[in-house]
PDB file of C-alpha atoms in Angstrom:
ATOM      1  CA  UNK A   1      -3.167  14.791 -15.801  1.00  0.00           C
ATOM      2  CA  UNK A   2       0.034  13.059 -15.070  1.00  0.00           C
ATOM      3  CA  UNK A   3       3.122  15.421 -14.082  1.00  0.00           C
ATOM      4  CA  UNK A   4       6.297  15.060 -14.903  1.00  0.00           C
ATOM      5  CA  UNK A   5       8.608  18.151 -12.815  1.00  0.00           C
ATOM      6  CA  UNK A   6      12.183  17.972 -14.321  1.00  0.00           C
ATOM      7  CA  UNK A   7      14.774  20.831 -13.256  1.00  0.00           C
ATOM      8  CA  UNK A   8      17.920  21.301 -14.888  1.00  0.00           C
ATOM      9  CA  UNK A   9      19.522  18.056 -15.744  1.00  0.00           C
ATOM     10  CA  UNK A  10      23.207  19.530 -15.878  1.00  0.00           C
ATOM     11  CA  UNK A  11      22.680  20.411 -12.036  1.00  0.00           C
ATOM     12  CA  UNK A  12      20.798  17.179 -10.824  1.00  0.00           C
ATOM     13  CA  UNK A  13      21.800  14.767  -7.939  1.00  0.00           C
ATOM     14  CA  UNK A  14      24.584  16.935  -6.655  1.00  0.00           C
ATOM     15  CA  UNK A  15      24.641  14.392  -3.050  1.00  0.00           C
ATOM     16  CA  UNK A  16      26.046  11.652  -5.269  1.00  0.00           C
ATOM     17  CA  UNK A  17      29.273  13.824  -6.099  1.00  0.00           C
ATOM     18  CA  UNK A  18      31.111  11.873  -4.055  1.00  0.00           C
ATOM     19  CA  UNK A  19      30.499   8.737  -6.418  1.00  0.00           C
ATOM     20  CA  UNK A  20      29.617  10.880  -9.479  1.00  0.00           C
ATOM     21  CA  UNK A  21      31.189  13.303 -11.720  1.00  0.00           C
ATOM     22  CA  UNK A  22      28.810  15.942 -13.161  1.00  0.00           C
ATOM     23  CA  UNK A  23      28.649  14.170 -16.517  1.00  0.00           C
ATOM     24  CA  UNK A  24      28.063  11.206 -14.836  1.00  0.00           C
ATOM     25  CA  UNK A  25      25.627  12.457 -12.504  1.00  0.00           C
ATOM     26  CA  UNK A  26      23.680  14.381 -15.963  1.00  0.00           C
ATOM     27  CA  UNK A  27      23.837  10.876 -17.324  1.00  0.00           C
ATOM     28  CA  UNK A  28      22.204   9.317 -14.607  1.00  0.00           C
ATOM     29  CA  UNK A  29      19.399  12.056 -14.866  1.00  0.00           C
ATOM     30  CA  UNK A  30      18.790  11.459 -18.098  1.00  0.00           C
ATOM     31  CA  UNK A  31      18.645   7.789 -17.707  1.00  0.00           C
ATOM     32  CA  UNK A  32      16.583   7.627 -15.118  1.00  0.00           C
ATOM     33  CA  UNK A  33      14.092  10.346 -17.066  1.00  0.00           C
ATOM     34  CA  UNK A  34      13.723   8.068 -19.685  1.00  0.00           C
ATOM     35  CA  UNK A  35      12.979   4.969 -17.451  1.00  0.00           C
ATOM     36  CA  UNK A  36       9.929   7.106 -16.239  1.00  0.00           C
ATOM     37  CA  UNK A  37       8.757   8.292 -19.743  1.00  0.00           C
ATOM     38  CA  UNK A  38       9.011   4.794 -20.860  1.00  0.00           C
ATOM     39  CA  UNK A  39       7.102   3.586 -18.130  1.00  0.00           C
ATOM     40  CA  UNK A  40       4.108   6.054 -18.344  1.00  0.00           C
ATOM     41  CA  UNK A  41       4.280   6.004 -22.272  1.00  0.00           C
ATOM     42  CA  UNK A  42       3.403   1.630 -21.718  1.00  0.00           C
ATOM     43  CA  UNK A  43       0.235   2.548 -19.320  1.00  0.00           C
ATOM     44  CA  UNK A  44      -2.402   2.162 -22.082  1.00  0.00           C
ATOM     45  CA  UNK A  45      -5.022   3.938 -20.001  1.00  0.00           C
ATOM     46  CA  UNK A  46      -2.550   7.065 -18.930  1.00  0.00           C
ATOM     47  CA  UNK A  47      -4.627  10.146 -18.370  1.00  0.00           C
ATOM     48  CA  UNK A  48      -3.037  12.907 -20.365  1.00  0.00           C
ATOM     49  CA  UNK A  49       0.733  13.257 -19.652  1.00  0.00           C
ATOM     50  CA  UNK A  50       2.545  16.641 -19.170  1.00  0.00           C
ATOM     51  CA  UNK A  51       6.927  16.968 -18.289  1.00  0.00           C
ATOM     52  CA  UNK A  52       7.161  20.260 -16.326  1.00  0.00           C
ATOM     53  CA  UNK A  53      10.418  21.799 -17.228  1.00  0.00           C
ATOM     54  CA  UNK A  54      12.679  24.438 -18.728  1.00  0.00           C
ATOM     55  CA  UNK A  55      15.003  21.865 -19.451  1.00  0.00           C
ATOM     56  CA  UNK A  56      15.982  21.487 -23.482  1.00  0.00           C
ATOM     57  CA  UNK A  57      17.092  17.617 -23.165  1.00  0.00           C
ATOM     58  CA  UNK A  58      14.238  16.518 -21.161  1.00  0.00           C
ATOM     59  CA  UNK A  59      11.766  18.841 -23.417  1.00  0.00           C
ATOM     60  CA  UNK A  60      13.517  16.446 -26.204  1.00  0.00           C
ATOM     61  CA  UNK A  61      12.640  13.456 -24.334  1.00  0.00           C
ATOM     62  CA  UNK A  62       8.678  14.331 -23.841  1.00  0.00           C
ATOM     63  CA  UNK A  63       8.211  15.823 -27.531  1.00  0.00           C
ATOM     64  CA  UNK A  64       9.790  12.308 -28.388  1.00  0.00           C
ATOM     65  CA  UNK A  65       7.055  10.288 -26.446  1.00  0.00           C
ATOM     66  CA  UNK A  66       4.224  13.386 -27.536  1.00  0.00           C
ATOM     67  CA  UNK A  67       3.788  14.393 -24.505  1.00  0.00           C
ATOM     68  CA  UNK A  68       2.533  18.013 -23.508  1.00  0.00           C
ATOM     69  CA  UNK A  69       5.553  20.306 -21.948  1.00  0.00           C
ATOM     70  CA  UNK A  70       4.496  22.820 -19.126  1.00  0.00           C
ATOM     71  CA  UNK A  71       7.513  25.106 -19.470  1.00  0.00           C
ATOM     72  CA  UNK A  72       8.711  26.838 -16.079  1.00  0.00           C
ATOM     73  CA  UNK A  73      11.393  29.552 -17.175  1.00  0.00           C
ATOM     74  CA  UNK A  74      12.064  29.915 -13.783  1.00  0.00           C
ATOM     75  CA  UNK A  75      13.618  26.574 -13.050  1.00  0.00           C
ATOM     76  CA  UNK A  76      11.419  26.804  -9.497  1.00  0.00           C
ATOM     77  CA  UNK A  77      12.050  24.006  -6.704  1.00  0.00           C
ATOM     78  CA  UNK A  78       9.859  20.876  -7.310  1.00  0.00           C
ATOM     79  CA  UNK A  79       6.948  21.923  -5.045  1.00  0.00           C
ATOM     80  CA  UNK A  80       6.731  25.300  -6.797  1.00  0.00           C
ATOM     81  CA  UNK A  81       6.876  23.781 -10.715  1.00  0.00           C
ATOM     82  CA  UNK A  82       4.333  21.271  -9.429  1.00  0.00           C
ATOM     83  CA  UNK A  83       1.951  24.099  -8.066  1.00  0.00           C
ATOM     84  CA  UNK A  84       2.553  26.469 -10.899  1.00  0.00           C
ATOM     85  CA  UNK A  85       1.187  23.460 -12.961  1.00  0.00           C
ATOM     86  CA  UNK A  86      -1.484  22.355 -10.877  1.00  0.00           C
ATOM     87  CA  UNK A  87      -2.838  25.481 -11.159  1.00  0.00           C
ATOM     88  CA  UNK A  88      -2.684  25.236 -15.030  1.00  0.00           C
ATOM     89  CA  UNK A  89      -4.581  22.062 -14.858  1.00  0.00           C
ATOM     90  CA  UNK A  90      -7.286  23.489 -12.457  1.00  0.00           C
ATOM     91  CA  UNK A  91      -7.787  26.219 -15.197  1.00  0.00           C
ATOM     92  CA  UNK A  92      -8.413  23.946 -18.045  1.00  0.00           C
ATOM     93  CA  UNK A  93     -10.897  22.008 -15.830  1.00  0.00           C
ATOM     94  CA  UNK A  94      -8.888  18.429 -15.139  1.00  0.00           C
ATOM     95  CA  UNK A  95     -10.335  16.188 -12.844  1.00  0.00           C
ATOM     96  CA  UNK A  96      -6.843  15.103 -10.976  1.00  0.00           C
ATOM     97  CA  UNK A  97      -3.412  15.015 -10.938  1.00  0.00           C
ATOM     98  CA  UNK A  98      -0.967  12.324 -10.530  1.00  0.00           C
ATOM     99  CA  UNK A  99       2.210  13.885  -9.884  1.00  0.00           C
ATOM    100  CA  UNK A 100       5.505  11.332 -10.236  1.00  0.00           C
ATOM    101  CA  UNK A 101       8.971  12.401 -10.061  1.00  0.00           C
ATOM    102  CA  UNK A 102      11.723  11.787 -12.724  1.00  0.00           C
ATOM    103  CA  UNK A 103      14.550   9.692 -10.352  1.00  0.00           C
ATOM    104  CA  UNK A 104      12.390   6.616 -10.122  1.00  0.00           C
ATOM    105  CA  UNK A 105      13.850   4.123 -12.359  1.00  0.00           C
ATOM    106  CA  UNK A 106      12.591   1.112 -11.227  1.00  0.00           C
ATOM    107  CA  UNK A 107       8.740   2.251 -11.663  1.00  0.00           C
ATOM    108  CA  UNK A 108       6.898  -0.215 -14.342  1.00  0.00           C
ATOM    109  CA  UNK A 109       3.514  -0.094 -16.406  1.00  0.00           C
ATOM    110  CA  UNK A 110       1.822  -2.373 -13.936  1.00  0.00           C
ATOM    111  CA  UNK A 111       2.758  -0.725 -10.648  1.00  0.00           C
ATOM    112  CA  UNK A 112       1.292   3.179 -12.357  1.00  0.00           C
ATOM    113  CA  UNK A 113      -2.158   0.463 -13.026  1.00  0.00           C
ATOM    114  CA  UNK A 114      -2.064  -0.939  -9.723  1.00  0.00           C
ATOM    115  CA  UNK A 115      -2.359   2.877  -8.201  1.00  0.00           C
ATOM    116  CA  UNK A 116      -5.463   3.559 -11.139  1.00  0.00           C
ATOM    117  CA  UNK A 117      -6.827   0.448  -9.358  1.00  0.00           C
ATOM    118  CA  UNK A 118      -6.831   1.558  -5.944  1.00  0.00           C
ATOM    119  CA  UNK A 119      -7.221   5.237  -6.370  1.00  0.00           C
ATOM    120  CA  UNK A 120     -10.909   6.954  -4.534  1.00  0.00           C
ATOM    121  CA  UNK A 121     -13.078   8.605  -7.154  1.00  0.00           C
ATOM    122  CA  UNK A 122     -12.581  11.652  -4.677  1.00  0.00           C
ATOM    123  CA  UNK A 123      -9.532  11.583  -2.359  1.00  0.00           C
ATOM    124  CA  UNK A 124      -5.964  10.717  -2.815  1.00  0.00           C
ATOM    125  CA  UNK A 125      -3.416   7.998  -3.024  1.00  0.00           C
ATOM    126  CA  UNK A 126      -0.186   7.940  -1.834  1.00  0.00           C
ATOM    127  CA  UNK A 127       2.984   5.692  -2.728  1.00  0.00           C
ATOM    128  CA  UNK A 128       5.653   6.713   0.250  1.00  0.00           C
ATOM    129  CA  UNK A 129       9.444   5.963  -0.152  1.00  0.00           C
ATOM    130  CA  UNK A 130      11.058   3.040   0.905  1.00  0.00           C
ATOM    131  CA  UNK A 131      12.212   4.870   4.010  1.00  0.00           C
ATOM    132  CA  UNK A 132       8.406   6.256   4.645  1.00  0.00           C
ATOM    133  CA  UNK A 133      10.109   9.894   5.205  1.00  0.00           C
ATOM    134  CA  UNK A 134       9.606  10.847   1.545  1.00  0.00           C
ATOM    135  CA  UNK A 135       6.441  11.170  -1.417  1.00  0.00           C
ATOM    136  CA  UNK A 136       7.001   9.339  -4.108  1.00  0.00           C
ATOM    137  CA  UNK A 137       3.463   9.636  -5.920  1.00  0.00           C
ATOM    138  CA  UNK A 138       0.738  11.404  -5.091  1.00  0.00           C
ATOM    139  CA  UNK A 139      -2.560  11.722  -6.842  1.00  0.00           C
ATOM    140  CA  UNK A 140      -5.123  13.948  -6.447  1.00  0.00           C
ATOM    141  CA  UNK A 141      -8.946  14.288  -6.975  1.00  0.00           C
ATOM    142  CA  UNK A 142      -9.827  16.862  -7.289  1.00  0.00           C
ATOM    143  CA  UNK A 143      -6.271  18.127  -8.970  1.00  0.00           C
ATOM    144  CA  UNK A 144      -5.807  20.638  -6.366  1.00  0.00           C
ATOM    145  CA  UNK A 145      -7.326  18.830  -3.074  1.00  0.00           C
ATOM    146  CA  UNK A 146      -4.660  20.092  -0.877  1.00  0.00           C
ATOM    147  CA  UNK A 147      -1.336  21.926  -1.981  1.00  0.00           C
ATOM    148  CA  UNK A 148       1.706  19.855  -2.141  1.00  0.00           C
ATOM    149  CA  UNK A 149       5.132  20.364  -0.184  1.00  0.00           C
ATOM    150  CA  UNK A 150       8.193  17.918  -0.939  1.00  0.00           C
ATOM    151  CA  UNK A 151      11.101  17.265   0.624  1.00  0.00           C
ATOM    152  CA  UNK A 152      12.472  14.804   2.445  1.00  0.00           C
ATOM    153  CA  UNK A 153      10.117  14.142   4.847  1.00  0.00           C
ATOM    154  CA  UNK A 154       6.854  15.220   3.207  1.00  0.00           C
ATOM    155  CA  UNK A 155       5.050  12.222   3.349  1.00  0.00           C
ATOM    156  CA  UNK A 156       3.661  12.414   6.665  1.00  0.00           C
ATOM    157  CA  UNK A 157       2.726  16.297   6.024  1.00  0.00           C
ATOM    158  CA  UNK A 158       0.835  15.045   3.100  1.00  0.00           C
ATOM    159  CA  UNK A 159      -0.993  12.700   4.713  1.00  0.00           C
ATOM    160  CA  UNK A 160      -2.328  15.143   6.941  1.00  0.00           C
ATOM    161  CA  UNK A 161      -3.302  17.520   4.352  1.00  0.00           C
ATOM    162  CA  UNK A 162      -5.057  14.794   2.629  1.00  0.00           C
ATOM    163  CA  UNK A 163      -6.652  13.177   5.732  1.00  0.00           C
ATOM    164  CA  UNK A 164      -7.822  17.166   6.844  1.00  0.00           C
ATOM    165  CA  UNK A 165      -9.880  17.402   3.044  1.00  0.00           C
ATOM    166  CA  UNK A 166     -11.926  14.844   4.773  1.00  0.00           C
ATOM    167  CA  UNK A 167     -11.957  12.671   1.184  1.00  0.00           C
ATOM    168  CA  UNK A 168     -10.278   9.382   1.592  1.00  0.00           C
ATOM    169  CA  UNK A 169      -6.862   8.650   1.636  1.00  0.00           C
ATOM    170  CA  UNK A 170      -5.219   5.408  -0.172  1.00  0.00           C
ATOM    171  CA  UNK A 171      -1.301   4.268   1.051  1.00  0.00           C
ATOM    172  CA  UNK A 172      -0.089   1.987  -1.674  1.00  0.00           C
ATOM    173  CA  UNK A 173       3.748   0.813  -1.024  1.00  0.00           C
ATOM    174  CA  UNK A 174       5.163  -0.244  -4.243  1.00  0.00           C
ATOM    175  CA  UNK A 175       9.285  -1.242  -4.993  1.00  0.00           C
ATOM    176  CA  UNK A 176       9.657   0.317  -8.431  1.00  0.00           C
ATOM    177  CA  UNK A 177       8.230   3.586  -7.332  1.00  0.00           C
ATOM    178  CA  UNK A 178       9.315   3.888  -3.727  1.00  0.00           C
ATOM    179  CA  UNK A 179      13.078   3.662  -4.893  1.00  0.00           C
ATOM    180  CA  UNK A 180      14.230   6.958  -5.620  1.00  0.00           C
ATOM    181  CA  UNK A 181      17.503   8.176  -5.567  1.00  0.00           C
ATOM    182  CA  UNK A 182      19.682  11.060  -3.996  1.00  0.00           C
ATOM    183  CA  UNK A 183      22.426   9.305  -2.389  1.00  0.00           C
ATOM    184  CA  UNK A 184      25.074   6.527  -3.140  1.00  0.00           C
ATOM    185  CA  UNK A 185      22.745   4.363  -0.532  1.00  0.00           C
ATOM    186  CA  UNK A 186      20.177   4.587  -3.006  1.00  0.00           C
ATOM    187  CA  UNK A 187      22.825   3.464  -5.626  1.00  0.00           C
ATOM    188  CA  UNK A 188      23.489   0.304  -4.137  1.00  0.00           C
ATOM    189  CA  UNK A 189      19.590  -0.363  -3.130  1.00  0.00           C
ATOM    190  CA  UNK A 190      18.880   0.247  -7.070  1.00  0.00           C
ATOM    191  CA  UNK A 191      22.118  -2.081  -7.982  1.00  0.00           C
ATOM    192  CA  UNK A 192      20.246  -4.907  -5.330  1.00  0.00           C
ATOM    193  CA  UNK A 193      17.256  -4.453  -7.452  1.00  0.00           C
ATOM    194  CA  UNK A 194      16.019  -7.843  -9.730  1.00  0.00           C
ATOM    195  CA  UNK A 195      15.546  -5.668 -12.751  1.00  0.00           C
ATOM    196  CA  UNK A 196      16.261  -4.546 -15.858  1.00  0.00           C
ATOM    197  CA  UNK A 197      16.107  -0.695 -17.224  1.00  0.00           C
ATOM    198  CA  UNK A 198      18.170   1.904 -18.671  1.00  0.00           C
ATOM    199  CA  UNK A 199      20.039   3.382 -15.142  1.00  0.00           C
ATOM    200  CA  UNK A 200      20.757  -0.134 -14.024  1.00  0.00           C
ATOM    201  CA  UNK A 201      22.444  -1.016 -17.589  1.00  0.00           C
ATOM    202  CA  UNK A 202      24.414   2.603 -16.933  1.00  0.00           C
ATOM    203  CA  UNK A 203      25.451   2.002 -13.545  1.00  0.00           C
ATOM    204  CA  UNK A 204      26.849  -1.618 -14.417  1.00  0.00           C
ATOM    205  CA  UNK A 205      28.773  -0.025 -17.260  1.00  0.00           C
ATOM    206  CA  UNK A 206      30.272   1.945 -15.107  1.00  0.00           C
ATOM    207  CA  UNK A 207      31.537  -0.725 -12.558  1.00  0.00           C
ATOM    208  CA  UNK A 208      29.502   1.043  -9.942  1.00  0.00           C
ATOM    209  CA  UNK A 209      29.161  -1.548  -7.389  1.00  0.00           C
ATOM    210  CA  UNK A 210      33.068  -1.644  -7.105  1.00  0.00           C
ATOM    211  CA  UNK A 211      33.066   2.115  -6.930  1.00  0.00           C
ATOM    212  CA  UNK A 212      30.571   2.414  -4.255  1.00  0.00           C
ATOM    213  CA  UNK A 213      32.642  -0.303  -1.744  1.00  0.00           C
ATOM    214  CA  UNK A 214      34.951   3.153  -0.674  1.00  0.00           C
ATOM    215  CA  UNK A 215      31.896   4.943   0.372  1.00  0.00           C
ATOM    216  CA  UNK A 216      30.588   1.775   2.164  1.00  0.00           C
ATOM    217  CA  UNK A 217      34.051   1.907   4.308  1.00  0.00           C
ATOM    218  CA  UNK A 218      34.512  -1.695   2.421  1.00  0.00           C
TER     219      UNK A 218
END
């Protein structure tokens, strides 16, 4: 099963207030959300798809696309939501678990196949972050291999969970996927980016490549 977490889209991406207001910032969230959905919803062969939230829009958003919602009332961190649901999926008997964050607008149809391609029948595959400090994707199989800890620099914790189930372990770097984003930096990488999709469209509305030149010391 594919997992979505979402928390609270009011309170997202609080480092980019100094380049964001708050509606700007829940704007961003929610464009960026839909990039994702949009993305998985085009991967024909998608195992089952679940949005763990307790979040009304981005409940809206997965009902939209039918996709199952794993409600967490709590509004947990990410690593919590993501075990609370693992352990959901381990119940009902699924195979794996892809889990793929919501702030990775660039991701595409053919990069979520390329990692079905490469993926171990038993094992796990990684896609790190651009700066190699962060998880970006992670897939599982079994679902629950090893339990999962993100931050920023998780990757490299991962790995060694992954490498110590003694299963194989897959590194796939791909550009849509690796580019997440928490800080204006990752603004201007996304702006750089040779693509179309919702959050670039939104950004260039708002003239954001002029706004960011300030916190560039332009």
């Amino acid at each position: 099963m594919i997992l979505v977490p979402v928390k609270n889209l009011a309170s997202a991406k609080q480092r980019l207030s100094p380049v964001l207001d708050a509606a700007e910032r829940f704007a961003l969230a929610e464009a960026m959300l839909a990039d994702v959905l949009t993305a998985i919803a085009a991967w024909r062969a998608r195992p089952a798809v679940a949005v763990v939230t307790s979040d009304a829009v981005a409940m809206g958003m997965a009902s939209a696309l039918g996709f199952e919602i794993i409600e967490e009332v709590e509004n947990r961190s990410e690593t919590d939501a993501i075990e609370m649901a693992t352990h959901l999926c381990v119940a009902r008997g699924a195979p794996e678990t892809l889990v793929l964050p919501g702030d990775i607008p660039l991701v595409t149809s053919a990069e979520l196949e390329q990692m079905a391609a490469a993926v171990p029948s038993q094992g796990t595959l990684f896609v790190p972050a651009a700066d190699g400090r962060g998880t970006n994707a992670v897939w599982r199989r079994p679902a629950a291999l090893f339990p999962l800890r993100f931050g920023n620099d998780s990757f490299l914790p991962h790995h060694a969970a992954a490498e110590a189930s003694g299963l194989p372990v897959v590194v796939v770097k791909l550009a849509g996927i690796g580019l997440d984003v928490d800080n204006p930096s990752d603004l201007a990488a996304l702006l750089g980016a040779q693509r179309e999709c919702r959050t670039l469209r939104l950004l260039r509305s708002w003239r954001m490549e002029q706004r960011l030149l300030p916190a560039r010391g332009a």
